Amino acid sequence: MTDQAFAWRMDVHGPNARYGGSYDAHLAQEAVEGAQDALKRLPANAPALRIAVTRIKDSPVDTAPGDVKHATTQAVRRALDINGDSLPPSHPPQS
């Protein structure tokens, strides 16, 4: 994962927007964990896959710890067309 997942901030907040700090590193780690969580739920005979997270959008008002992990898990499951009914649930963090 690269800091480019946060480059959207330049478009939204202008050329002085910053990204790539420790907060973003934490969100990137959550995205990695979310993708790994989704992939662990695939059947053992599933083909090898490589996941690329291209954008991580957060909001200082609405993004809590665990939200990016949950969103990434759900996005990967949806992208791979994994039927969530046949898999253990992926729950959002408890507040």
mmCIF file of N, CA, C and O in Angstrom:
data_model
loop_
_atom_site.group_PDB
_atom_site.id
_atom_site.type_symbol
_atom_site.label_atom_id
_atom_site.label_comp_id
_atom_site.label_asym_id
_atom_site.label_seq_id
_atom_site.Cartn_x
_atom_site.Cartn_y
_atom_site.Cartn_z
ATOM 1 N N MET A 1 0.846 -1.165 0.000
ATOM 2 C CA MET A 1 0.000 0.000 0.000
ATOM 3 C C MET A 1 0.896 1.233 0.000
ATOM 4 O O MET A 1 1.914 1.263 0.662
ATOM 5 N N THR A 2 0.477 2.237 -0.728
ATOM 6 C CA THR A 2 1.246 3.477 -0.782
ATOM 7 C C THR A 2 0.419 4.622 -0.212
ATOM 8 O O THR A 2 -0.792 4.500 -0.026
ATOM 9 N N ASP A 3 1.084 5.716 0.036
ATOM 10 C CA ASP A 3 0.381 6.903 0.512
ATOM 11 C C ASP A 3 -0.590 7.443 -0.525
ATOM 12 O O ASP A 3 -1.430 8.292 -0.209
ATOM 13 N N GLN A 4 -0.482 6.995 -1.763
ATOM 14 C CA GLN A 4 -1.380 7.474 -2.805
ATOM 15 C C GLN A 4 -2.837 7.167 -2.497
ATOM 16 O O GLN A 4 -3.733 7.790 -3.061
ATOM 17 N N ALA A 5 -3.095 6.237 -1.609
ATOM 18 C CA ALA A 5 -4.467 5.949 -1.206
ATOM 19 C C ALA A 5 -5.113 7.158 -0.540
ATOM 20 O O ALA A 5 -6.337 7.237 -0.438
ATOM 21 N N PHE A 6 -4.296 8.110 -0.117
ATOM 22 C CA PHE A 6 -4.796 9.313 0.537
ATOM 23 C C PHE A 6 -4.642 10.567 -0.325
ATOM 24 O O PHE A 6 -4.957 11.674 0.113
ATOM 25 N N ALA A 7 -4.179 10.420 -1.544
ATOM 26 C CA ALA A 7 -3.937 11.575 -2.414
ATOM 27 C C ALA A 7 -5.218 12.323 -2.759
ATOM 28 O O ALA A 7 -5.164 13.491 -3.134
ATOM 29 N N TRP A 8 -6.367 11.692 -2.596
ATOM 30 C CA TRP A 8 -7.644 12.352 -2.854
ATOM 31 C C TRP A 8 -7.795 13.623 -2.025
ATOM 32 O O TRP A 8 -8.504 14.542 -2.416
ATOM 33 N N ARG A 9 -7.086 13.697 -0.898
ATOM 34 C CA ARG A 9 -7.198 14.887 -0.039
ATOM 35 C C ARG A 9 -6.755 16.154 -0.769
ATOM 36 O O ARG A 9 -7.253 17.236 -0.480
ATOM 37 N N MET A 10 -5.808 16.014 -1.694
ATOM 38 C CA MET A 10 -5.352 17.171 -2.464
ATOM 39 C C MET A 10 -6.496 17.737 -3.305
ATOM 40 O O MET A 10 -6.650 18.953 -3.412
ATOM 41 N N ASP A 11 -7.297 16.860 -3.897
ATOM 42 C CA ASP A 11 -8.436 17.306 -4.704
ATOM 43 C C ASP A 11 -9.511 17.964 -3.846
ATOM 44 O O ASP A 11 -10.140 18.924 -4.263
ATOM 45 N N VAL A 12 -9.708 17.436 -2.661
ATOM 46 C CA VAL A 12 -10.776 17.938 -1.792
ATOM 47 C C VAL A 12 -10.347 19.164 -1.004
ATOM 48 O O VAL A 12 -11.095 20.137 -0.891
ATOM 49 N N HIS A 13 -9.135 19.130 -0.455
ATOM 50 C CA HIS A 13 -8.697 20.172 0.471
ATOM 51 C C HIS A 13 -7.674 21.143 -0.117
ATOM 52 O O HIS A 13 -7.263 22.085 0.553
ATOM 53 N N GLY A 14 -7.245 20.895 -1.344
ATOM 54 C CA GLY A 14 -6.316 21.815 -1.981
ATOM 55 C C GLY A 14 -4.870 21.368 -1.917
ATOM 56 O O GLY A 14 -4.528 20.369 -1.281
ATOM 57 N N PRO A 15 -3.993 22.129 -2.552
ATOM 58 C CA PRO A 15 -2.596 21.721 -2.706
ATOM 59 C C PRO A 15 -1.795 21.703 -1.400
ATOM 60 O O PRO A 15 -0.722 21.106 -1.356
ATOM 61 N N ASN A 16 -2.301 22.311 -0.354
ATOM 62 C CA ASN A 16 -1.582 22.303 0.920
ATOM 63 C C ASN A 16 -2.015 21.161 1.840
ATOM 64 O O ASN A 16 -1.541 21.072 2.972
ATOM 65 N N ALA A 17 -2.926 20.319 1.359
ATOM 66 C CA ALA A 17 -3.377 19.186 2.163
ATOM 67 C C ALA A 17 -2.205 18.238 2.404
ATOM 68 O O ALA A 17 -1.312 18.094 1.568
ATOM 69 N N ARG A 18 -2.206 17.604 3.534
ATOM 70 C CA ARG A 18 -1.132 16.678 3.901
ATOM 71 C C ARG A 18 -1.682 15.260 4.014
ATOM 72 O O ARG A 18 -2.832 15.050 4.380
ATOM 73 N N TYR A 19 -0.805 14.330 3.740
ATOM 74 C CA TYR A 19 -1.142 12.922 3.956
ATOM 75 C C TYR A 19 0.147 12.146 4.105
ATOM 76 O O TYR A 19 1.219 12.630 3.770
ATOM 77 N N GLY A 20 0.019 10.940 4.680
ATOM 78 C CA GLY A 20 1.178 10.077 4.833
ATOM 79 C C GLY A 20 1.752 10.022 6.236
ATOM 80 O O GLY A 20 2.751 9.371 6.468
ATOM 81 N N GLY A 21 1.115 10.665 7.198
ATOM 82 C CA GLY A 21 1.614 10.652 8.567
ATOM 83 C C GLY A 21 1.221 9.395 9.324
ATOM 84 O O GLY A 21 0.715 8.421 8.758
ATOM 85 N N SER A 22 1.426 9.408 10.625
ATOM 86 C CA SER A 22 1.161 8.223 11.453
ATOM 87 C C SER A 22 -0.327 7.864 11.475
ATOM 88 O O SER A 22 -0.679 6.691 11.532
ATOM 89 N N TYR A 23 -1.200 8.868 11.418
ATOM 90 C CA TYR A 23 -2.645 8.580 11.373
ATOM 91 C C TYR A 23 -2.972 7.787 10.110
ATOM 92 O O TYR A 23 -3.699 6.793 10.156
ATOM 93 N N ASP A 24 -2.425 8.214 8.980
ATOM 94 C CA ASP A 24 -2.665 7.506 7.728
ATOM 95 C C ASP A 24 -2.050 6.106 7.755
ATOM 96 O O ASP A 24 -2.627 5.162 7.221
ATOM 97 N N ALA A 25 -0.898 5.969 8.378
ATOM 98 C CA ALA A 25 -0.275 4.646 8.496
ATOM 99 C C ALA A 25 -1.185 3.700 9.280
ATOM 100 O O ALA A 25 -1.312 2.522 8.933
ATOM 101 N N HIS A 26 -1.838 4.224 10.314
ATOM 102 C CA HIS A 26 -2.771 3.407 11.093
ATOM 103 C C HIS A 26 -3.968 2.987 10.227
ATOM 104 O O HIS A 26 -4.378 1.824 10.249
ATOM 105 N N LEU A 27 -4.508 3.933 9.461
ATOM 106 C CA LEU A 27 -5.632 3.592 8.582
ATOM 107 C C LEU A 27 -5.214 2.589 7.514
ATOM 108 O O LEU A 27 -5.974 1.671 7.192
ATOM 109 N N ALA A 28 -4.015 2.736 6.976
ATOM 110 C CA ALA A 28 -3.515 1.791 5.978
ATOM 111 C C ALA A 28 -3.377 0.393 6.579
ATOM 112 O O ALA A 28 -3.712 -0.602 5.933
ATOM 113 N N GLN A 29 -2.921 0.316 7.811
ATOM 114 C CA GLN A 29 -2.802 -0.982 8.484
ATOM 115 C C GLN A 29 -4.180 -1.613 8.678
ATOM 116 O O GLN A 29 -4.347 -2.810 8.503
ATOM 117 N N GLU A 30 -5.161 -0.795 9.027
ATOM 118 C CA GLU A 30 -6.531 -1.315 9.143
ATOM 119 C C GLU A 30 -7.014 -1.867 7.805
ATOM 120 O O GLU A 30 -7.674 -2.911 7.760
ATOM 121 N N ALA A 31 -6.689 -1.171 6.715
ATOM 122 C CA ALA A 31 -7.097 -1.645 5.391
ATOM 123 C C ALA A 31 -6.454 -2.991 5.074
ATOM 124 O O ALA A 31 -7.113 -3.897 4.552
ATOM 125 N N VAL A 32 -5.180 -3.129 5.393
ATOM 126 C CA VAL A 32 -4.486 -4.405 5.181
ATOM 127 C C VAL A 32 -5.164 -5.508 5.991
ATOM 128 O O VAL A 32 -5.453 -6.595 5.482
ATOM 129 N N GLU A 33 -5.443 -5.224 7.255
ATOM 130 C CA GLU A 33 -6.094 -6.225 8.109
ATOM 131 C C GLU A 33 -7.485 -6.579 7.593
ATOM 132 O O GLU A 33 -7.889 -7.749 7.633
ATOM 133 N N GLY A 34 -8.220 -5.605 7.100
ATOM 134 C CA GLY A 34 -9.544 -5.871 6.558
ATOM 135 C C GLY A 34 -9.491 -6.748 5.324
ATOM 136 O O GLY A 34 -10.289 -7.684 5.175
ATOM 137 N N ALA A 35 -8.540 -6.478 4.437
ATOM 138 C CA ALA A 35 -8.383 -7.309 3.240
ATOM 139 C C ALA A 35 -7.986 -8.732 3.629
ATOM 140 O O ALA A 35 -8.524 -9.708 3.094
ATOM 141 N N GLN A 36 -7.061 -8.837 4.579
ATOM 142 C CA GLN A 36 -6.641 -10.163 5.037
ATOM 143 C C GLN A 36 -7.804 -10.918 5.664
ATOM 144 O O GLN A 36 -7.960 -12.118 5.443
ATOM 145 N N ASP A 37 -8.631 -10.217 6.422
ATOM 146 C CA ASP A 37 -9.788 -10.849 7.058
ATOM 147 C C ASP A 37 -10.734 -11.409 6.001
ATOM 148 O O ASP A 37 -11.209 -12.541 6.117
ATOM 149 N N ALA A 38 -10.988 -10.629 4.964
ATOM 150 C CA ALA A 38 -11.875 -11.100 3.897
ATOM 151 C C ALA A 38 -11.280 -12.309 3.190
ATOM 152 O O ALA A 38 -11.975 -13.287 2.916
ATOM 153 N N LEU A 39 -9.987 -12.261 2.898
ATOM 154 C CA LEU A 39 -9.345 -13.356 2.176
ATOM 155 C C LEU A 39 -9.293 -14.634 3.008
ATOM 156 O O LEU A 39 -9.370 -15.742 2.454
ATOM 157 N N LYS A 40 -9.192 -14.504 4.327
ATOM 158 C CA LYS A 40 -9.171 -15.694 5.196
ATOM 159 C C LYS A 40 -10.488 -16.440 5.137
ATOM 160 O O LYS A 40 -10.547 -17.618 5.451
ATOM 161 N N ARG A 41 -11.529 -15.764 4.726
ATOM 162 C CA ARG A 41 -12.856 -16.377 4.693
ATOM 163 C C ARG A 41 -13.147 -17.123 3.393
ATOM 164 O O ARG A 41 -14.197 -17.713 3.238
ATOM 165 N N LEU A 42 -12.209 -17.049 2.455
ATOM 166 C CA LEU A 42 -12.383 -17.772 1.199
ATOM 167 C C LEU A 42 -12.178 -19.270 1.428
ATOM 168 O O LEU A 42 -11.444 -19.671 2.327
ATOM 169 N N PRO A 43 -12.789 -20.081 0.588
ATOM 170 C CA PRO A 43 -12.566 -21.528 0.699
ATOM 171 C C PRO A 43 -11.102 -21.879 0.475
ATOM 172 O O PRO A 43 -10.371 -21.165 -0.226
ATOM 173 N N ALA A 44 -10.680 -22.987 1.028
ATOM 174 C CA ALA A 44 -9.288 -23.411 0.942
ATOM 175 C C ALA A 44 -8.837 -23.620 -0.503
ATOM 176 O O ALA A 44 -7.672 -23.431 -0.827
ATOM 177 N N ASN A 45 -9.752 -23.983 -1.394
ATOM 178 C CA ASN A 45 -9.389 -24.246 -2.785
ATOM 179 C C ASN A 45 -9.494 -23.005 -3.679
ATOM 180 O O ASN A 45 -9.376 -23.107 -4.894
ATOM 181 N N ALA A 46 -9.683 -21.847 -3.096
ATOM 182 C CA ALA A 46 -9.775 -20.603 -3.883
ATOM 183 C C ALA A 46 -8.420 -20.281 -4.496
ATOM 184 O O ALA A 46 -7.379 -20.576 -3.922
ATOM 185 N N PRO A 47 -8.421 -19.661 -5.667
ATOM 186 C CA PRO A 47 -7.139 -19.300 -6.295
ATOM 187 C C PRO A 47 -6.437 -18.198 -5.511
ATOM 188 O O PRO A 47 -7.064 -17.452 -4.756
ATOM 189 N N ALA A 48 -5.146 -18.093 -5.710
ATOM 190 C CA ALA A 48 -4.377 -17.026 -5.067
ATOM 191 C C ALA A 48 -4.826 -15.679 -5.624
ATOM 192 O O ALA A 48 -5.093 -15.551 -6.817
ATOM 193 N N LEU A 49 -4.919 -14.698 -4.750
ATOM 194 C CA LEU A 49 -5.386 -13.367 -5.146
ATOM 195 C C LEU A 49 -4.446 -12.299 -4.608
ATOM 196 O O LEU A 49 -3.819 -12.478 -3.574
ATOM 197 N N ARG A 50 -4.398 -11.186 -5.307
ATOM 198 C CA ARG A 50 -3.674 -10.006 -4.838
ATOM 199 C C ARG A 50 -4.690 -8.873 -4.782
ATOM 200 O O ARG A 50 -5.374 -8.602 -5.762
ATOM 201 N N ILE A 51 -4.762 -8.219 -3.647
ATOM 202 C CA ILE A 51 -5.712 -7.134 -3.437
ATOM 203 C C ILE A 51 -4.954 -5.813 -3.444
ATOM 204 O O ILE A 51 -3.913 -5.694 -2.796
ATOM 205 N N ALA A 52 -5.490 -4.823 -4.138
ATOM 206 C CA ALA A 52 -4.901 -3.482 -4.136
ATOM 207 C C ALA A 52 -5.933 -2.504 -3.588
ATOM 208 O O ALA A 52 -7.012 -2.350 -4.163
ATOM 209 N N VAL A 53 -5.615 -1.879 -2.487
ATOM 210 C CA VAL A 53 -6.475 -0.831 -1.932
ATOM 211 C C VAL A 53 -5.993 0.471 -2.557
ATOM 212 O O VAL A 53 -4.860 0.897 -2.330
ATOM 213 N N THR A 54 -6.831 1.080 -3.357
ATOM 214 C CA THR A 54 -6.407 2.256 -4.113
ATOM 215 C C THR A 54 -6.839 3.573 -3.472
ATOM 216 O O THR A 54 -6.296 4.623 -3.821
ATOM 217 N N ARG A 55 -7.802 3.522 -2.569
ATOM 218 C CA ARG A 55 -8.263 4.754 -1.937
ATOM 219 C C ARG A 55 -8.804 4.440 -0.551
ATOM 220 O O ARG A 55 -9.569 3.504 -0.388
ATOM 221 N N ILE A 56 -8.362 5.230 0.408
ATOM 222 C CA ILE A 56 -8.884 5.139 1.766
ATOM 223 C C ILE A 56 -9.448 6.507 2.096
ATOM 224 O O ILE A 56 -8.704 7.472 2.230
ATOM 225 N N LYS A 57 -10.764 6.585 2.172
ATOM 226 C CA LYS A 57 -11.403 7.871 2.466
ATOM 227 C C LYS A 57 -11.871 7.849 3.912
ATOM 228 O O LYS A 57 -12.604 6.968 4.322
ATOM 229 N N ASP A 58 -11.431 8.839 4.640
ATOM 230 C CA ASP A 58 -11.812 8.956 6.033
ATOM 231 C C ASP A 58 -12.402 10.336 6.278
ATOM 232 O O ASP A 58 -12.358 11.197 5.420
ATOM 233 N N SER A 59 -12.964 10.486 7.430
ATOM 234 C CA SER A 59 -13.472 11.778 7.884
ATOM 235 C C SER A 59 -13.126 11.910 9.351
ATOM 236 O O SER A 59 -13.443 11.014 10.140
ATOM 237 N N PRO A 60 -12.484 13.000 9.747
ATOM 238 C CA PRO A 60 -12.137 13.142 11.156
ATOM 239 C C PRO A 60 -13.368 13.149 12.058
ATOM 240 O O PRO A 60 -13.280 12.871 13.235
ATOM 241 N N VAL A 61 -14.514 13.416 11.482
ATOM 242 C CA VAL A 61 -15.745 13.461 12.273
ATOM 243 C C VAL A 61 -16.362 12.075 12.411
ATOM 244 O O VAL A 61 -16.867 11.715 13.468
ATOM 245 N N ASP A 62 -16.315 11.291 11.340
ATOM 246 C CA ASP A 62 -17.071 10.039 11.305
ATOM 247 C C ASP A 62 -16.250 8.766 11.335
ATOM 248 O O ASP A 62 -16.812 7.690 11.399
ATOM 249 N N THR A 63 -14.942 8.823 11.239
ATOM 250 C CA THR A 63 -14.131 7.617 11.177
ATOM 251 C C THR A 63 -13.574 7.289 12.551
ATOM 252 O O THR A 63 -12.815 8.059 13.118
ATOM 253 N N ALA A 64 -13.987 6.128 13.062
ATOM 254 C CA ALA A 64 -13.535 5.665 14.375
ATOM 255 C C ALA A 64 -12.583 4.494 14.179
ATOM 256 O O ALA A 64 -12.547 3.882 13.101
ATOM 257 N N PRO A 65 -11.812 4.156 15.208
ATOM 258 C CA PRO A 65 -10.926 2.990 15.098
ATOM 259 C C PRO A 65 -11.715 1.744 14.681
ATOM 260 O O PRO A 65 -12.783 1.460 15.215
ATOM 261 N N GLY A 66 -11.206 1.052 13.705
ATOM 262 C CA GLY A 66 -11.834 -0.170 13.208
ATOM 263 C C GLY A 66 -12.732 0.040 12.002
ATOM 264 O O GLY A 66 -13.071 -0.915 11.302
ATOM 265 N N ASP A 67 -13.126 1.271 11.730
ATOM 266 C CA ASP A 67 -14.032 1.531 10.608
ATOM 267 C C ASP A 67 -13.403 1.190 9.262
ATOM 268 O O ASP A 67 -14.057 0.616 8.392
ATOM 269 N N VAL A 68 -12.143 1.562 9.063
ATOM 270 C CA VAL A 68 -11.488 1.285 7.781
ATOM 271 C C VAL A 68 -11.303 -0.217 7.602
ATOM 272 O O VAL A 68 -11.502 -0.746 6.508
ATOM 273 N N LYS A 69 -10.972 -0.913 8.660
ATOM 274 C CA LYS A 69 -10.838 -2.376 8.577
ATOM 275 C C LYS A 69 -12.165 -3.002 8.154
ATOM 276 O O LYS A 69 -12.210 -3.820 7.236
ATOM 277 N N HIS A 70 -13.228 -2.589 8.804
ATOM 278 C CA HIS A 70 -14.551 -3.140 8.477
ATOM 279 C C HIS A 70 -14.936 -2.811 7.035
ATOM 280 O O HIS A 70 -15.386 -3.680 6.299
ATOM 281 N N ALA A 71 -14.739 -1.554 6.636
ATOM 282 C CA ALA A 71 -15.100 -1.146 5.280
ATOM 283 C C ALA A 71 -14.287 -1.912 4.240
ATOM 284 O O ALA A 71 -14.822 -2.315 3.200
ATOM 285 N N THR A 72 -13.007 -2.130 4.508
ATOM 286 C CA THR A 72 -12.168 -2.862 3.557
ATOM 287 C C THR A 72 -12.595 -4.318 3.467
ATOM 288 O O THR A 72 -12.668 -4.887 2.378
ATOM 289 N N THR A 73 -12.905 -4.921 4.613
ATOM 290 C CA THR A 73 -13.387 -6.309 4.598
ATOM 291 C C THR A 73 -14.635 -6.414 3.729
ATOM 292 O O THR A 73 -14.734 -7.301 2.882
ATOM 293 N N GLN A 74 -15.574 -5.508 3.938
ATOM 294 C CA GLN A 74 -16.818 -5.550 3.171
ATOM 295 C C GLN A 74 -16.562 -5.268 1.686
ATOM 296 O O GLN A 74 -17.172 -5.900 0.825
ATOM 297 N N ALA A 75 -15.671 -4.337 1.377
ATOM 298 C CA ALA A 75 -15.375 -4.010 -0.018
ATOM 299 C C ALA A 75 -14.745 -5.194 -0.739
ATOM 300 O O ALA A 75 -15.101 -5.495 -1.889
ATOM 301 N N VAL A 76 -13.814 -5.874 -0.085
ATOM 302 C CA VAL A 76 -13.173 -7.037 -0.703
ATOM 303 C C VAL A 76 -14.190 -8.153 -0.884
ATOM 304 O O VAL A 76 -14.245 -8.788 -1.945
ATOM 305 N N ARG A 77 -15.014 -8.381 0.111
ATOM 306 C CA ARG A 77 -16.046 -9.419 -0.023
ATOM 307 C C ARG A 77 -16.969 -9.105 -1.191
ATOM 308 O O ARG A 77 -17.317 -9.982 -1.980
ATOM 309 N N ARG A 78 -17.350 -7.839 -1.325
ATOM 310 C CA ARG A 78 -18.238 -7.441 -2.420
ATOM 311 C C ARG A 78 -17.512 -7.568 -3.762
ATOM 312 O O ARG A 78 -18.084 -8.050 -4.734
ATOM 313 N N ALA A 79 -16.267 -7.131 -3.832
ATOM 314 C CA ALA A 79 -15.500 -7.198 -5.078
ATOM 315 C C ALA A 79 -15.314 -8.636 -5.552
ATOM 316 O O ALA A 79 -15.313 -8.901 -6.756
ATOM 317 N N LEU A 80 -15.150 -9.539 -4.605
ATOM 318 C CA LEU A 80 -14.953 -10.948 -4.959
ATOM 319 C C LEU A 80 -16.268 -11.706 -5.064
ATOM 320 O O LEU A 80 -16.273 -12.914 -5.282
ATOM 321 N N ASP A 81 -17.372 -10.988 -4.866
ATOM 322 C CA ASP A 81 -18.712 -11.577 -4.934
ATOM 323 C C ASP A 81 -18.846 -12.755 -3.973
ATOM 324 O O ASP A 81 -19.340 -13.820 -4.329
ATOM 325 N N ILE A 82 -18.351 -12.534 -2.761
ATOM 326 C CA ILE A 82 -18.460 -13.550 -1.722
ATOM 327 C C ILE A 82 -19.806 -13.377 -1.043
ATOM 328 O O ILE A 82 -20.135 -12.298 -0.559
ATOM 329 N N ASN A 83 -20.586 -14.435 -1.006
ATOM 330 C CA ASN A 83 -21.893 -14.386 -0.366
ATOM 331 C C ASN A 83 -21.696 -14.345 1.139
ATOM 332 O O ASN A 83 -21.290 -15.316 1.745
ATOM 333 N N GLY A 84 -21.999 -13.227 1.741
ATOM 334 C CA GLY A 84 -21.810 -13.058 3.176
ATOM 335 C C GLY A 84 -22.628 -13.999 4.029
ATOM 336 O O GLY A 84 -22.293 -14.260 5.168
ATOM 337 N N ASP A 85 -23.734 -14.539 3.478
ATOM 338 C CA ASP A 85 -24.574 -15.446 4.265
ATOM 339 C C ASP A 85 -23.858 -16.745 4.600
ATOM 340 O O ASP A 85 -24.157 -17.380 5.599
ATOM 341 N N SER A 86 -22.902 -17.149 3.770
ATOM 342 C CA SER A 86 -22.219 -18.416 3.996
ATOM 343 C C SER A 86 -20.921 -18.247 4.783
ATOM 344 O O SER A 86 -20.211 -19.204 4.995
ATOM 345 N N LEU A 87 -20.617 -17.021 5.201
ATOM 346 C CA LEU A 87 -19.378 -16.737 5.892
ATOM 347 C C LEU A 87 -19.647 -16.228 7.301
ATOM 348 O O LEU A 87 -20.722 -15.692 7.571
ATOM 349 N N PRO A 88 -18.678 -16.362 8.194
ATOM 350 C CA PRO A 88 -18.850 -15.745 9.500
ATOM 351 C C PRO A 88 -19.016 -14.241 9.329
ATOM 352 O O PRO A 88 -18.456 -13.652 8.414
ATOM 353 N N PRO A 89 -19.838 -13.604 10.149
ATOM 354 C CA PRO A 89 -20.085 -12.182 9.985
ATOM 355 C C PRO A 89 -18.841 -11.349 10.243
ATOM 356 O O PRO A 89 -17.977 -11.726 11.031
ATOM 357 N N SER A 90 -18.756 -10.243 9.548
ATOM 358 C CA SER A 90 -17.715 -9.258 9.800
ATOM 359 C C SER A 90 -18.402 -8.061 10.434
ATOM 360 O O SER A 90 -19.164 -7.363 9.778
ATOM 361 N N HIS A 91 -18.212 -7.894 11.706
ATOM 362 C CA HIS A 91 -18.933 -6.869 12.441
ATOM 363 C C HIS A 91 -18.162 -5.561 12.511
ATOM 364 O O HIS A 91 -16.941 -5.576 12.677
ATOM 365 N N PRO A 92 -18.889 -4.441 12.440
ATOM 366 C CA PRO A 92 -18.215 -3.160 12.649
ATOM 367 C C PRO A 92 -17.785 -3.055 14.115
ATOM 368 O O PRO A 92 -18.291 -3.776 14.958
ATOM 369 N N PRO A 93 -16.861 -2.164 14.396
ATOM 370 C CA PRO A 93 -16.418 -2.010 15.794
ATOM 371 C C PRO A 93 -17.557 -1.557 16.691
ATOM 372 O O PRO A 93 -18.493 -0.892 16.232
ATOM 373 N N GLN A 94 -17.495 -1.944 17.927
ATOM 374 C CA GLN A 94 -18.486 -1.539 18.912
ATOM 375 C C GLN A 94 -18.075 -0.220 19.529
ATOM 376 O O GLN A 94 -16.931 -0.026 19.870
ATOM 377 N N SER A 95 -19.012 0.702 19.646
ATOM 378 C CA SER A 95 -18.667 1.986 20.254
ATOM 379 C C SER A 95 -19.066 2.032 21.707
ATOM 380 O O SER A 95 -19.645 1.204 22.269
#
